[in-house]
Amino acid sequence: MERTYLMVKPDGVQRNLIGEIVSRFEKKGFTLVGAKLMTLSKELAETHYGEHKERPFFGELVSFITSGPVFAMVWEGENVISTARSMMGQTNPAEAAPGTIRGDYGVQVSMNVIHGSDSQASAEREISLFFNEQELNNYEKEVNKWV
Ligand code: RTP
Ligand code: MG
């Protein structure tokens, strides 16, 4: 079963959106297999966002993502990687459709509430960067036969 790494960013934690965001993915029919509140070190943030290290916003991105706790999660389900990206909406909240998380809750591209892995390879890399095996729960939910 496919897994993805999702993270409520510091702005989402500060704005009390953890519950709302978890609720959207639960109601959609995905399964939460791991979660924790954590404050990222500069090193972890730079590794996580390594693909952007030459971009002009890299310094601002790392300083924002380490500025307070994030809520790190691993979610499981059919096509969860791409479906979670659709549920998040466009990177820039100004362009994100209403009904998406960024469309409903974000204003600025630098504080866009949530991160989600953008591919199978990113998902595998990010899950192992943030979680060890013991923190991930392998279980079935009865309700999933209705999803
Ligand atoms: P994320 O990695 O955080 O899930 O976001 P994403 O895939 O939708 O967007 P990505 O291209 O990976 O960019 C990573 C984060 O960098 C910030 N950003 N700022 N100032 C800017 O022009 C700019 N462009 C991107 C955003 O916060 C974005 O989420
Ligand atoms: Mg990205």
PDB file of C-alpha atoms and ligand atoms in Angstrom:
ATOM      1  CA  MET A   1       0.000   0.000   0.000  1.00  0.00           C
ATOM      2  CA  GLU A   2       1.292   3.465  -0.902  1.00  0.00           C
ATOM      3  CA  ARG A   3       2.536   5.840   1.806  1.00  0.00           C
ATOM      4  CA  THR A   4       3.305   9.563   1.820  1.00  0.00           C
ATOM      5  CA  TYR A   5       4.934  12.060   4.139  1.00  0.00           C
ATOM      6  CA  LEU A   6       2.763  15.048   5.119  1.00  0.00           C
ATOM      7  CA  MET A   7       3.729  17.832   7.501  1.00  0.00           C
ATOM      8  CA  VAL A   8       1.695  20.650   9.028  1.00  0.00           C
ATOM      9  CA  LYS A   9       4.126  23.573   8.786  1.00  0.00           C
ATOM     10  CA  PRO A  10       4.812  25.993  11.696  1.00  0.00           C
ATOM     11  CA  ASP A  11       2.109  28.409  10.479  1.00  0.00           C
ATOM     12  CA  GLY A  12      -0.485  25.612  10.493  1.00  0.00           C
ATOM     13  CA  VAL A  13       0.502  24.571  14.027  1.00  0.00           C
ATOM     14  CA  GLN A  14       0.357  28.190  15.256  1.00  0.00           C
ATOM     15  CA  ARG A  15      -3.057  28.665  13.648  1.00  0.00           C
ATOM     16  CA  ASN A  16      -4.531  25.556  15.299  1.00  0.00           C
ATOM     17  CA  LEU A  17      -5.010  23.698  12.020  1.00  0.00           C
ATOM     18  CA  ILE A  18      -3.532  20.303  13.028  1.00  0.00           C
ATOM     19  CA  GLY A  19      -6.920  18.815  13.884  1.00  0.00           C
ATOM     20  CA  GLU A  20      -8.618  20.172  10.769  1.00  0.00           C
ATOM     21  CA  ILE A  21      -5.880  18.820   8.516  1.00  0.00           C
ATOM     22  CA  VAL A  22      -5.763  15.376  10.163  1.00  0.00           C
ATOM     23  CA  SER A  23      -9.544  15.266   9.937  1.00  0.00           C
ATOM     24  CA  ARG A  24      -9.574  15.920   6.183  1.00  0.00           C
ATOM     25  CA  PHE A  25      -7.263  12.983   5.451  1.00  0.00           C
ATOM     26  CA  GLU A  26      -9.106  10.698   7.907  1.00  0.00           C
ATOM     27  CA  LYS A  27     -12.493  11.528   6.394  1.00  0.00           C
ATOM     28  CA  LYS A  28     -11.142  11.044   2.888  1.00  0.00           C
ATOM     29  CA  GLY A  29     -10.403   7.432   3.840  1.00  0.00           C
ATOM     30  CA  PHE A  30      -6.631   7.394   4.343  1.00  0.00           C
ATOM     31  CA  THR A  31      -4.919   5.722   7.291  1.00  0.00           C
ATOM     32  CA  LEU A  32      -2.555   7.516   9.667  1.00  0.00           C
ATOM     33  CA  VAL A  33       0.403   5.222  10.329  1.00  0.00           C
ATOM     34  CA  GLY A  34       2.714   7.604  12.217  1.00  0.00           C
ATOM     35  CA  ALA A  35       2.673  11.140  13.648  1.00  0.00           C
ATOM     36  CA  LYS A  36       4.660  13.409  15.943  1.00  0.00           C
ATOM     37  CA  LEU A  37       5.076  17.052  16.886  1.00  0.00           C
ATOM     38  CA  MET A  38       8.703  18.066  16.403  1.00  0.00           C
ATOM     39  CA  THR A  39      10.960  21.082  15.901  1.00  0.00           C
ATOM     40  CA  LEU A  40      13.281  20.595  12.934  1.00  0.00           C
ATOM     41  CA  SER A  41      17.010  21.198  13.254  1.00  0.00           C
ATOM     42  CA  LYS A  42      18.624  23.357  10.579  1.00  0.00           C
ATOM     43  CA  GLU A  43      20.418  20.252   9.277  1.00  0.00           C
ATOM     44  CA  LEU A  44      17.222  18.209   8.934  1.00  0.00           C
ATOM     45  CA  ALA A  45      15.420  21.124   7.253  1.00  0.00           C
ATOM     46  CA  GLU A  46      18.277  21.621   4.771  1.00  0.00           C
ATOM     47  CA  THR A  47      18.324  17.917   3.942  1.00  0.00           C
ATOM     48  CA  HIS A  48      14.547  17.747   3.578  1.00  0.00           C
ATOM     49  CA  TYR A  49      14.461  20.748   1.213  1.00  0.00           C
ATOM     50  CA  GLY A  50      17.842  19.893  -0.420  1.00  0.00           C
ATOM     51  CA  GLU A  51      16.365  20.049  -3.940  1.00  0.00           C
ATOM     52  CA  HIS A  52      15.817  23.795  -3.439  1.00  0.00           C
ATOM     53  CA  LYS A  53      19.252  24.707  -2.072  1.00  0.00           C
ATOM     54  CA  GLU A  54      20.212  26.881  -5.060  1.00  0.00           C
ATOM     55  CA  ARG A  55      16.872  28.753  -5.068  1.00  0.00           C
ATOM     56  CA  PRO A  56      16.755  32.363  -3.807  1.00  0.00           C
ATOM     57  CA  PHE A  57      14.122  31.500  -1.187  1.00  0.00           C
ATOM     58  CA  PHE A  58      16.101  28.602   0.357  1.00  0.00           C
ATOM     59  CA  GLY A  59      17.357  30.560   3.401  1.00  0.00           C
ATOM     60  CA  GLU A  60      13.898  31.941   4.138  1.00  0.00           C
ATOM     61  CA  LEU A  61      12.358  28.471   3.668  1.00  0.00           C
ATOM     62  CA  VAL A  62      14.763  26.815   6.123  1.00  0.00           C
ATOM     63  CA  SER A  63      14.405  29.578   8.675  1.00  0.00           C
ATOM     64  CA  PHE A  64      10.588  29.406   8.469  1.00  0.00           C
ATOM     65  CA  ILE A  65      10.344  25.614   8.713  1.00  0.00           C
ATOM     66  CA  THR A  66      12.642  25.556  11.780  1.00  0.00           C
ATOM     67  CA  SER A  67      10.876  28.511  13.465  1.00  0.00           C
ATOM     68  CA  GLY A  68       8.510  26.391  15.548  1.00  0.00           C
ATOM     69  CA  PRO A  69       7.073  22.905  15.839  1.00  0.00           C
ATOM     70  CA  VAL A  70       5.724  21.042  12.829  1.00  0.00           C
ATOM     71  CA  PHE A  71       3.335  18.084  12.895  1.00  0.00           C
ATOM     72  CA  ALA A  72       4.990  15.261  10.946  1.00  0.00           C
ATOM     73  CA  MET A  73       2.789  12.460   9.607  1.00  0.00           C
ATOM     74  CA  VAL A  74       2.868   9.348   7.462  1.00  0.00           C
ATOM     75  CA  TRP A  75      -0.398   8.476   5.696  1.00  0.00           C
ATOM     76  CA  GLU A  76      -1.265   5.314   3.815  1.00  0.00           C
ATOM     77  CA  GLY A  77      -3.795   4.503   1.087  1.00  0.00           C
ATOM     78  CA  GLU A  78      -4.398   3.947  -2.586  1.00  0.00           C
ATOM     79  CA  ASN A  79      -2.778   6.758  -4.623  1.00  0.00           C
ATOM     80  CA  VAL A  80      -2.250   8.701  -1.393  1.00  0.00           C
ATOM     81  CA  ILE A  81       0.784  10.603  -2.767  1.00  0.00           C
ATOM     82  CA  SER A  82      -1.021  12.313  -5.638  1.00  0.00           C
ATOM     83  CA  THR A  83      -4.401  12.535  -3.917  1.00  0.00           C
ATOM     84  CA  ALA A  84      -2.858  14.277  -0.904  1.00  0.00           C
ATOM     85  CA  ARG A  85      -1.169  16.763  -3.266  1.00  0.00           C
ATOM     86  CA  SER A  86      -4.568  17.510  -4.866  1.00  0.00           C
ATOM     87  CA  MET A  87      -6.151  17.952  -1.434  1.00  0.00           C
ATOM     88  CA  MET A  88      -3.337  20.389  -0.496  1.00  0.00           C
ATOM     89  CA  GLY A  89      -3.769  22.549  -3.613  1.00  0.00           C
ATOM     90  CA  GLN A  90      -1.232  24.600  -5.562  1.00  0.00           C
ATOM     91  CA  THR A  91       2.028  25.660  -3.861  1.00  0.00           C
ATOM     92  CA  ASN A  92       0.963  29.324  -3.948  1.00  0.00           C
ATOM     93  CA  PRO A  93      -2.212  29.653  -1.839  1.00  0.00           C
ATOM     94  CA  ALA A  94      -3.299  32.566  -4.055  1.00  0.00           C
ATOM     95  CA  GLU A  95      -3.589  30.055  -6.921  1.00  0.00           C
ATOM     96  CA  ALA A  96      -4.906  27.139  -4.868  1.00  0.00           C
ATOM     97  CA  ALA A  97      -8.553  26.270  -5.487  1.00  0.00           C
ATOM     98  CA  PRO A  98     -11.120  26.827  -2.737  1.00  0.00           C
ATOM     99  CA  GLY A  99     -11.784  23.490  -1.055  1.00  0.00           C
ATOM    100  CA  THR A 100      -8.092  22.626  -0.945  1.00  0.00           C
ATOM    101  CA  ILE A 101      -6.119  23.068   2.277  1.00  0.00           C
ATOM    102  CA  ARG A 102      -3.930  25.863   0.904  1.00  0.00           C
ATOM    103  CA  GLY A 103      -6.896  27.397  -0.939  1.00  0.00           C
ATOM    104  CA  ASP A 104      -8.945  27.500   2.247  1.00  0.00           C
ATOM    105  CA  TYR A 105      -6.286  28.458   4.802  1.00  0.00           C
ATOM    106  CA  GLY A 106      -3.259  30.065   3.135  1.00  0.00           C
ATOM    107  CA  VAL A 107      -2.406  33.515   1.781  1.00  0.00           C
ATOM    108  CA  GLN A 108       1.348  33.615   1.134  1.00  0.00           C
ATOM    109  CA  VAL A 109       3.584  31.132  -0.725  1.00  0.00           C
ATOM    110  CA  SER A 110       6.138  31.219   2.095  1.00  0.00           C
ATOM    111  CA  MET A 111       3.533  30.143   4.696  1.00  0.00           C
ATOM    112  CA  ASN A 112       1.416  27.594   2.878  1.00  0.00           C
ATOM    113  CA  VAL A 113       0.304  25.472   5.841  1.00  0.00           C
ATOM    114  CA  ILE A 114       1.278  21.966   4.704  1.00  0.00           C
ATOM    115  CA  HIS A 115       3.993  19.957   2.981  1.00  0.00           C
ATOM    116  CA  GLY A 116       3.395  16.755   1.031  1.00  0.00           C
ATOM    117  CA  SER A 117       5.760  14.425  -0.830  1.00  0.00           C
ATOM    118  CA  ASP A 118       5.583  15.003  -4.587  1.00  0.00           C
ATOM    119  CA  SER A 119       6.514  11.499  -5.859  1.00  0.00           C
ATOM    120  CA  GLN A 120       7.095   7.897  -4.802  1.00  0.00           C
ATOM    121  CA  ALA A 121      10.844   8.564  -4.534  1.00  0.00           C
ATOM    122  CA  SER A 122      10.324  11.716  -2.408  1.00  0.00           C
ATOM    123  CA  ALA A 123       7.847   9.883  -0.192  1.00  0.00           C
ATOM    124  CA  GLU A 124      10.316   7.076   0.544  1.00  0.00           C
ATOM    125  CA  ARG A 125      13.156   9.523   1.156  1.00  0.00           C
ATOM    126  CA  GLU A 126      11.115  11.818   3.408  1.00  0.00           C
ATOM    127  CA  ILE A 127       9.466   9.034   5.432  1.00  0.00           C
ATOM    128  CA  SER A 128      12.868   7.569   6.297  1.00  0.00           C
ATOM    129  CA  LEU A 129      14.257  11.038   7.043  1.00  0.00           C
ATOM    130  CA  PHE A 130      11.588  11.800   9.654  1.00  0.00           C
ATOM    131  CA  PHE A 131      10.538   8.400  11.046  1.00  0.00           C
ATOM    132  CA  ASN A 132      12.141   5.133  12.065  1.00  0.00           C
ATOM    133  CA  GLU A 133      10.411   1.781  11.512  1.00  0.00           C
ATOM    134  CA  GLN A 134       9.225   1.467  15.145  1.00  0.00           C
ATOM    135  CA  GLU A 135       7.301   4.732  14.818  1.00  0.00           C
ATOM    136  CA  LEU A 136       5.266   3.436  11.861  1.00  0.00           C
ATOM    137  CA  ASN A 137       2.251   1.260  12.611  1.00  0.00           C
ATOM    138  CA  ASN A 138       1.233  -1.543  10.292  1.00  0.00           C
ATOM    139  CA  TYR A 139      -2.476  -2.141  10.796  1.00  0.00           C
ATOM    140  CA  GLU A 140      -5.742  -2.541   8.948  1.00  0.00           C
ATOM    141  CA  LYS A 141      -8.913  -0.580   9.642  1.00  0.00           C
ATOM    142  CA  GLU A 142     -12.206  -2.454   9.215  1.00  0.00           C
ATOM    143  CA  VAL A 143     -13.759   0.688   7.753  1.00  0.00           C
ATOM    144  CA  ASN A 144     -11.315   0.565   4.847  1.00  0.00           C
ATOM    145  CA  LYS A 145     -13.345  -2.147   3.153  1.00  0.00           C
ATOM    146  CA  TRP A 146     -15.977   0.570   2.563  1.00  0.00           C
ATOM    147  CA  VAL A 147     -13.543   3.075   1.032  1.00  0.00           C
TER     148      VAL A 147
HETATM  149  P1  RTP B   1       6.287  21.588  -0.250  1.00  0.00           P
HETATM  150  O1  RTP B   1       7.557  20.948  -0.790  1.00  0.00           O
HETATM  151  O2  RTP B   1       6.532  22.474   0.936  1.00  0.00           O
HETATM  152  O3  RTP B   1       5.211  20.574  -0.050  1.00  0.00           O
HETATM  153  O4  RTP B   1       5.697  22.559  -1.373  1.00  0.00           O
HETATM  154  P2  RTP B   1       5.544  22.271  -2.914  1.00  0.00           P
HETATM  155  O5  RTP B   1       6.044  20.915  -3.273  1.00  0.00           O
HETATM  156  O6  RTP B   1       4.135  22.610  -3.289  1.00  0.00           O
HETATM  157  O7  RTP B   1       6.497  23.391  -3.522  1.00  0.00           O
HETATM  158  P3  RTP B   1       8.063  23.356  -3.773  1.00  0.00           P
HETATM  159  O8  RTP B   1       8.296  23.788  -5.171  1.00  0.00           O
HETATM  160  O9  RTP B   1       8.641  22.039  -3.343  1.00  0.00           O
HETATM  161  O10 RTP B   1       8.581  24.504  -2.818  1.00  0.00           O
HETATM  162  C1  RTP B   1       8.869  24.251  -1.460  1.00  0.00           C
HETATM  163  C2  RTP B   1       8.371  25.399  -0.626  1.00  0.00           C
HETATM  164  O11 RTP B   1       9.165  26.539  -0.871  1.00  0.00           O
HETATM  165  C3  RTP B   1       8.381  27.694  -0.710  1.00  0.00           C
HETATM  166  N1  RTP B   1       8.469  28.511  -1.891  1.00  0.00           N
HETATM  167  N2  RTP B   1       8.669  29.796  -1.837  1.00  0.00           N
HETATM  168  N3  RTP B   1       9.132  32.502  -2.483  1.00  0.00           N
HETATM  169  C4  RTP B   1       8.882  31.637  -3.451  1.00  0.00           C
HETATM  170  O12 RTP B   1       8.814  31.938  -4.614  1.00  0.00           O
HETATM  171  C5  RTP B   1       8.691  30.231  -3.098  1.00  0.00           C
HETATM  172  N4  RTP B   1       8.516  29.220  -3.929  1.00  0.00           N
HETATM  173  C6  RTP B   1       8.374  28.126  -3.162  1.00  0.00           C
HETATM  174  C7  RTP B   1       6.949  27.277  -0.498  1.00  0.00           C
HETATM  175  O13 RTP B   1       6.616  27.421   0.872  1.00  0.00           O
HETATM  176  C8  RTP B   1       6.940  25.826  -0.918  1.00  0.00           C
HETATM  177  O14 RTP B   1       5.981  25.092  -0.196  1.00  0.00           O
HETATM  178 MG    MG B   2       7.944  20.210  -2.683  1.00  0.00          MG
END
